[in-house]
Amino acid sequence: MTAVNTTERLTSLVQSIVKAEKIRLLALDVDGVLTDGGLYIGAGGETSKRFNVQDGLAISCAIRNNLIVAIITGRQSEIVCRRAAEVGITEIYQGVKNKKEMLAELAAKHSLQLTEVAYMGDDLNDLSALSIAGLACAPGNAVQEVKEMADFVASKNGGEGAVREAVETIMKARGEWAQIVAAYINNGQGD
């Protein structure tokens, strides 16, 4: 790696941290972000998805520490509602065709500027929301167009800890990760 590439990467990292410290709301796509993107369809037509427990724990921590977490997805699934309930997400928007509009509405609902809103997506249908997010995030296996638009690209793939990385980045930038860890050391949290 050349000195120019190293300097560019460091500059990008610093800019991501500056953006992350302003974040008050994190919106997430589901398939390919909260899950590995696979859809498992049984013989009877039932669908299942695989979620990552470390992502879930990070989401629970973030919510307890006043980060609003929302789901914005184009698909509809009762499984998503169930997982959201398990980790404490109450802002769930399914069947969304225009994620950019939904993200803007969500920011307005919570009286936030778009600079205070992060969005994590992995594919072309997430580009519109990523284009207005104050912090555009992508899992490591996102499509190239998404990675190019992202301020933060996780080292982990969707459904394999990418959301955990994004949450940790935001909470560390906000100066809150150490107190989250301390709460687990001192008391546990029951999740």
mmCIF file of N, CA, C and O in Angstrom, residues 105-163:
data_model
loop_
_atom_site.group_PDB
_atom_site.id
_atom_site.type_symbol
_atom_site.label_atom_id
_atom_site.label_comp_id
_atom_site.label_asym_id
_atom_site.label_seq_id
_atom_site.Cartn_x
_atom_site.Cartn_y
_atom_site.Cartn_z
ATOM 1 N N GLU A 105 -38.585 10.756 6.491
ATOM 2 C CA GLU A 105 -39.766 10.811 7.375
ATOM 3 C C GLU A 105 -39.397 10.409 8.796
ATOM 4 O O GLU A 105 -39.863 11.019 9.765
ATOM 5 N N LEU A 106 -38.578 9.397 8.921
ATOM 6 C CA LEU A 106 -38.156 8.923 10.239
ATOM 7 C C LEU A 106 -37.333 9.990 10.965
ATOM 8 O O LEU A 106 -37.525 10.232 12.159
ATOM 9 N N ALA A 107 -36.444 10.642 10.236
ATOM 10 C CA ALA A 107 -35.662 11.740 10.838
ATOM 11 C C ALA A 107 -36.590 12.852 11.308
ATOM 12 O O ALA A 107 -36.459 13.346 12.438
ATOM 13 N N ALA A 108 -37.544 13.240 10.463
ATOM 14 C CA ALA A 108 -38.491 14.301 10.830
ATOM 15 C C ALA A 108 -39.333 13.897 12.043
ATOM 16 O O ALA A 108 -39.574 14.713 12.936
ATOM 17 N N LYS A 109 -39.771 12.637 12.076
ATOM 18 C CA LYS A 109 -40.575 12.143 13.201
ATOM 19 C C LYS A 109 -39.853 12.336 14.530
ATOM 20 O O LYS A 109 -40.473 12.638 15.552
ATOM 21 N N HIS A 110 -38.541 12.181 14.515
ATOM 22 C CA HIS A 110 -37.751 12.300 15.744
ATOM 23 C C HIS A 110 -37.043 13.656 15.862
ATOM 24 O O HIS A 110 -36.166 13.825 16.713
ATOM 25 N N SER A 111 -37.448 14.613 15.003
ATOM 26 C CA SER A 111 -36.880 15.969 15.008
ATOM 27 C C SER A 111 -35.354 15.953 14.872
ATOM 28 O O SER A 111 -34.639 16.680 15.574
ATOM 29 N N LEU A 112 -34.872 15.126 13.950
ATOM 30 C CA LEU A 112 -33.436 15.006 13.718
ATOM 31 C C LEU A 112 -33.067 15.566 12.352
ATOM 32 O O LEU A 112 -33.853 15.494 11.406
ATOM 33 N N GLN A 113 -31.867 16.097 12.264
ATOM 34 C CA GLN A 113 -31.291 16.462 10.977
ATOM 35 C C GLN A 113 -30.745 15.181 10.348
ATOM 36 O O GLN A 113 -30.379 14.236 11.058
ATOM 37 N N LEU A 114 -30.650 15.143 9.038
ATOM 38 C CA LEU A 114 -30.121 13.946 8.386
ATOM 39 C C LEU A 114 -28.669 13.677 8.773
ATOM 40 O O LEU A 114 -28.221 12.522 8.735
ATOM 41 N N THR A 115 -27.936 14.686 9.197
ATOM 42 C CA THR A 115 -26.565 14.487 9.675
ATOM 43 C C THR A 115 -26.528 13.668 10.966
ATOM 44 O O THR A 115 -25.478 13.162 11.349
ATOM 45 N N GLU A 116 -27.694 13.521 11.621
ATOM 46 C CA GLU A 116 -27.788 12.752 12.862
ATOM 47 C C GLU A 116 -28.327 11.342 12.624
ATOM 48 O O GLU A 116 -28.595 10.610 13.575
ATOM 49 N N VAL A 117 -28.443 10.965 11.356
ATOM 50 C CA VAL A 117 -29.046 9.689 10.980
ATOM 51 C C VAL A 117 -28.039 8.843 10.209
ATOM 52 O O VAL A 117 -27.416 9.312 9.260
ATOM 53 N N ALA A 118 -27.898 7.590 10.620
ATOM 54 C CA ALA A 118 -27.073 6.626 9.894
ATOM 55 C C ALA A 118 -27.992 5.595 9.251
ATOM 56 O O ALA A 118 -29.084 5.321 9.750
ATOM 57 N N TYR A 119 -27.539 5.053 8.143
ATOM 58 C CA TYR A 119 -28.281 3.985 7.466
ATOM 59 C C TYR A 119 -27.280 2.933 7.019
ATOM 60 O O TYR A 119 -26.216 3.266 6.508
ATOM 61 N N MET A 120 -27.630 1.659 7.224
ATOM 62 C CA MET A 120 -26.780 0.562 6.741
ATOM 63 C C MET A 120 -27.565 -0.272 5.749
ATOM 64 O O MET A 120 -28.647 -0.776 6.055
ATOM 65 N N GLY A 121 -27.011 -0.375 4.546
ATOM 66 C CA GLY A 121 -27.615 -1.171 3.485
ATOM 67 C C GLY A 121 -26.542 -1.886 2.695
ATOM 68 O O GLY A 121 -25.357 -1.553 2.796
ATOM 69 N N ASP A 122 -26.974 -2.851 1.888
ATOM 70 C CA ASP A 122 -26.005 -3.689 1.191
ATOM 71 C C ASP A 122 -26.170 -3.764 -0.323
ATOM 72 O O ASP A 122 -25.286 -4.261 -1.010
ATOM 73 N N ASP A 123 -27.301 -3.283 -0.862
ATOM 74 C CA ASP A 123 -27.531 -3.501 -2.292
ATOM 75 C C ASP A 123 -28.127 -2.255 -2.947
ATOM 76 O O ASP A 123 -28.372 -1.246 -2.291
ATOM 77 N N LEU A 124 -28.359 -2.349 -4.230
ATOM 78 C CA LEU A 124 -28.793 -1.190 -5.016
ATOM 79 C C LEU A 124 -30.039 -0.521 -4.455
ATOM 80 O O LEU A 124 -30.155 0.706 -4.510
ATOM 81 N N ASN A 125 -30.966 -1.297 -3.912
ATOM 82 C CA ASN A 125 -32.201 -0.714 -3.379
ATOM 83 C C ASN A 125 -31.977 0.112 -2.113
ATOM 84 O O ASN A 125 -32.895 0.764 -1.624
ATOM 85 N N ASP A 126 -30.753 0.136 -1.606
ATOM 86 C CA ASP A 126 -30.406 0.944 -0.440
ATOM 87 C C ASP A 126 -29.710 2.254 -0.809
ATOM 88 O O ASP A 126 -29.509 3.117 0.051
ATOM 89 N N LEU A 127 -29.336 2.406 -2.066
ATOM 90 C CA LEU A 127 -28.563 3.584 -2.482
ATOM 91 C C LEU A 127 -29.271 4.902 -2.196
ATOM 92 O O LEU A 127 -28.636 5.866 -1.775
ATOM 93 N N SER A 128 -30.583 4.953 -2.402
ATOM 94 C CA SER A 128 -31.286 6.224 -2.185
ATOM 95 C C SER A 128 -31.215 6.650 -0.724
ATOM 96 O O SER A 128 -30.960 7.821 -0.426
ATOM 97 N N ALA A 129 -31.400 5.729 0.203
ATOM 98 C CA ALA A 129 -31.310 6.057 1.632
ATOM 99 C C ALA A 129 -29.873 6.401 2.021
ATOM 100 O O ALA A 129 -29.630 7.357 2.764
ATOM 101 N N LEU A 130 -28.928 5.649 1.502
ATOM 102 C CA LEU A 130 -27.522 5.925 1.791
ATOM 103 C C LEU A 130 -27.116 7.319 1.315
ATOM 104 O O LEU A 130 -26.290 7.982 1.944
ATOM 105 N N SER A 131 -27.722 7.764 0.212
ATOM 106 C CA SER A 131 -27.342 9.056 -0.375
ATOM 107 C C SER A 131 -27.698 10.251 0.500
ATOM 108 O O SER A 131 -27.109 11.316 0.351
ATOM 109 N N ILE A 132 -28.636 10.086 1.431
ATOM 110 C CA ILE A 132 -29.025 11.211 2.300
ATOM 111 C C ILE A 132 -28.601 11.020 3.755
ATOM 112 O O ILE A 132 -28.728 11.939 4.559
ATOM 113 N N ALA A 133 -28.107 9.836 4.095
ATOM 114 C CA ALA A 133 -27.735 9.553 5.484
ATOM 115 C C ALA A 133 -26.508 10.359 5.888
ATOM 116 O O ALA A 133 -25.579 10.534 5.097
ATOM 117 N N GLY A 134 -26.507 10.821 7.127
ATOM 118 C CA GLY A 134 -25.346 11.515 7.664
ATOM 119 C C GLY A 134 -24.146 10.599 7.770
ATOM 120 O O GLY A 134 -23.002 11.038 7.648
ATOM 121 N N LEU A 135 -24.397 9.318 8.008
ATOM 122 C CA LEU A 135 -23.357 8.298 8.036
ATOM 123 C C LEU A 135 -23.883 7.113 7.241
ATOM 124 O O LEU A 135 -24.790 6.418 7.685
ATOM 125 N N ALA A 136 -23.348 6.917 6.057
ATOM 126 C CA ALA A 136 -23.743 5.803 5.190
ATOM 127 C C ALA A 136 -22.859 4.609 5.526
ATOM 128 O O ALA A 136 -21.632 4.700 5.477
ATOM 129 N N CYS A 137 -23.484 3.484 5.884
ATOM 130 C CA CYS A 137 -22.755 2.290 6.325
ATOM 131 C C CYS A 137 -23.081 1.106 5.426
ATOM 132 O O CYS A 137 -24.198 0.996 4.911
ATOM 133 N N ALA A 138 -22.116 0.197 5.309
ATOM 134 C CA ALA A 138 -22.301 -0.998 4.487
ATOM 135 C C ALA A 138 -21.594 -2.178 5.137
ATOM 136 O O ALA A 138 -20.537 -2.012 5.744
ATOM 137 N N PRO A 139 -22.165 -3.377 5.005
ATOM 138 C CA PRO A 139 -21.436 -4.563 5.437
ATOM 139 C C PRO A 139 -20.288 -4.835 4.463
ATOM 140 O O PRO A 139 -20.283 -4.321 3.334
ATOM 141 N N GLY A 140 -19.340 -5.648 4.885
ATOM 142 C CA GLY A 140 -18.174 -5.938 4.067
ATOM 143 C C GLY A 140 -18.479 -6.566 2.729
ATOM 144 O O GLY A 140 -17.728 -6.400 1.776
ATOM 145 N N ASN A 141 -19.597 -7.286 2.634
ATOM 146 C CA ASN A 141 -19.944 -7.955 1.376
ATOM 147 C C ASN A 141 -21.012 -7.203 0.583
ATOM 148 O O ASN A 141 -21.660 -7.779 -0.289
ATOM 149 N N ALA A 142 -21.168 -5.924 0.844
ATOM 150 C CA ALA A 142 -22.119 -5.109 0.065
ATOM 151 C C ALA A 142 -21.650 -5.043 -1.390
ATOM 152 O O ALA A 142 -20.463 -5.237 -1.683
ATOM 153 N N VAL A 143 -22.572 -4.721 -2.279
ATOM 154 C CA VAL A 143 -22.197 -4.560 -3.683
ATOM 155 C C VAL A 143 -21.302 -3.326 -3.822
ATOM 156 O O VAL A 143 -21.326 -2.415 -2.988
ATOM 157 N N GLN A 144 -20.529 -3.307 -4.871
ATOM 158 C CA GLN A 144 -19.517 -2.262 -5.059
ATOM 159 C C GLN A 144 -20.109 -0.856 -5.042
ATOM 160 O O GLN A 144 -19.541 0.063 -4.450
ATOM 161 N N GLU A 145 -21.258 -0.659 -5.671
ATOM 162 C CA GLU A 145 -21.874 0.668 -5.720
ATOM 163 C C GLU A 145 -22.208 1.182 -4.322
ATOM 164 O O GLU A 145 -22.091 2.370 -4.048
ATOM 165 N N VAL A 146 -22.614 0.292 -3.447
ATOM 166 C CA VAL A 146 -22.920 0.659 -2.066
ATOM 167 C C VAL A 146 -21.626 0.990 -1.319
ATOM 168 O O VAL A 146 -21.548 1.999 -0.614
ATOM 169 N N LYS A 147 -20.612 0.164 -1.487
ATOM 170 C CA LYS A 147 -19.329 0.425 -0.815
ATOM 171 C C LYS A 147 -18.751 1.773 -1.230
ATOM 172 O O LYS A 147 -18.188 2.492 -0.405
ATOM 173 N N GLU A 148 -18.900 2.115 -2.494
ATOM 174 C CA GLU A 148 -18.373 3.391 -2.975
ATOM 175 C C GLU A 148 -19.107 4.579 -2.361
ATOM 176 O O GLU A 148 -18.520 5.638 -2.175
ATOM 177 N N MET A 149 -20.376 4.408 -2.022
ATOM 178 C CA MET A 149 -21.160 5.488 -1.428
ATOM 179 C C MET A 149 -20.983 5.549 0.092
ATOM 180 O O MET A 149 -21.230 6.577 0.712
ATOM 181 N N ALA A 150 -20.543 4.459 0.687
ATOM 182 C CA ALA A 150 -20.488 4.345 2.146
ATOM 183 C C ALA A 150 -19.353 5.158 2.757
ATOM 184 O O ALA A 150 -18.258 5.238 2.210
ATOM 185 N N ASP A 151 -19.656 5.741 3.919
ATOM 186 C CA ASP A 151 -18.640 6.388 4.748
ATOM 187 C C ASP A 151 -17.917 5.342 5.588
ATOM 188 O O ASP A 151 -16.749 5.496 5.925
ATOM 189 N N PHE A 152 -18.659 4.290 5.953
ATOM 190 C CA PHE A 152 -18.136 3.230 6.817
ATOM 191 C C PHE A 152 -18.469 1.890 6.181
ATOM 192 O O PHE A 152 -19.632 1.606 5.911
ATOM 193 N N VAL A 153 -17.450 1.075 5.935
ATOM 194 C CA VAL A 153 -17.650 -0.288 5.440
ATOM 195 C C VAL A 153 -17.104 -1.230 6.501
ATOM 196 O O VAL A 153 -15.918 -1.171 6.851
ATOM 197 N N ALA A 154 -17.968 -2.076 7.023
ATOM 198 C CA ALA A 154 -17.566 -3.020 8.063
ATOM 199 C C ALA A 154 -16.600 -4.050 7.493
ATOM 200 O O ALA A 154 -16.641 -4.362 6.297
ATOM 201 N N SER A 155 -15.776 -4.594 8.342
ATOM 202 C CA SER A 155 -14.896 -5.678 7.907
ATOM 203 C C SER A 155 -15.670 -6.995 7.849
ATOM 204 O O SER A 155 -15.276 -7.906 7.149
ATOM 205 N N LYS A 156 -16.782 -7.059 8.564
ATOM 206 C CA LYS A 156 -17.600 -8.275 8.594
ATOM 207 C C LYS A 156 -18.751 -8.164 7.599
ATOM 208 O O LYS A 156 -19.186 -7.081 7.239
ATOM 209 N N ASN A 157 -19.263 -9.301 7.205
ATOM 210 C CA ASN A 157 -20.367 -9.375 6.252
ATOM 211 C C ASN A 157 -21.713 -9.205 6.943
ATOM 212 O O ASN A 157 -21.821 -9.327 8.165
ATOM 213 N N GLY A 158 -22.727 -8.976 6.142
ATOM 214 C CA GLY A 158 -24.092 -8.907 6.654
ATOM 215 C C GLY A 158 -24.469 -10.208 7.334
ATOM 216 O O GLY A 158 -24.143 -11.288 6.853
ATOM 217 N N GLY A 159 -25.131 -10.098 8.494
ATOM 218 C CA GLY A 159 -25.534 -11.275 9.248
ATOM 219 C C GLY A 159 -24.394 -11.952 9.980
ATOM 220 O O GLY A 159 -24.579 -12.982 10.612
ATOM 221 N N GLU A 160 -23.194 -11.352 9.905
ATOM 222 C CA GLU A 160 -22.024 -11.949 10.538
ATOM 223 C C GLU A 160 -21.285 -10.947 11.422
ATOM 224 O O GLU A 160 -20.085 -11.082 11.647
ATOM 225 N N GLY A 161 -21.990 -9.916 11.891
ATOM 226 C CA GLY A 161 -21.382 -8.957 12.797
ATOM 227 C C GLY A 161 -21.169 -7.568 12.226
ATOM 228 O O GLY A 161 -20.614 -6.701 12.903
ATOM 229 N N ALA A 162 -21.619 -7.310 11.012
ATOM 230 C CA ALA A 162 -21.452 -5.979 10.405
ATOM 231 C C ALA A 162 -22.209 -4.911 11.196
ATOM 232 O O ALA A 162 -21.697 -3.807 11.405
ATOM 233 N N VAL A 163 -23.414 -5.235 11.631
ATOM 234 C CA VAL A 163 -24.207 -4.269 12.408
ATOM 235 C C VAL A 163 -23.507 -3.994 13.738
ATOM 236 O O VAL A 163 -23.441 -2.842 14.183
#
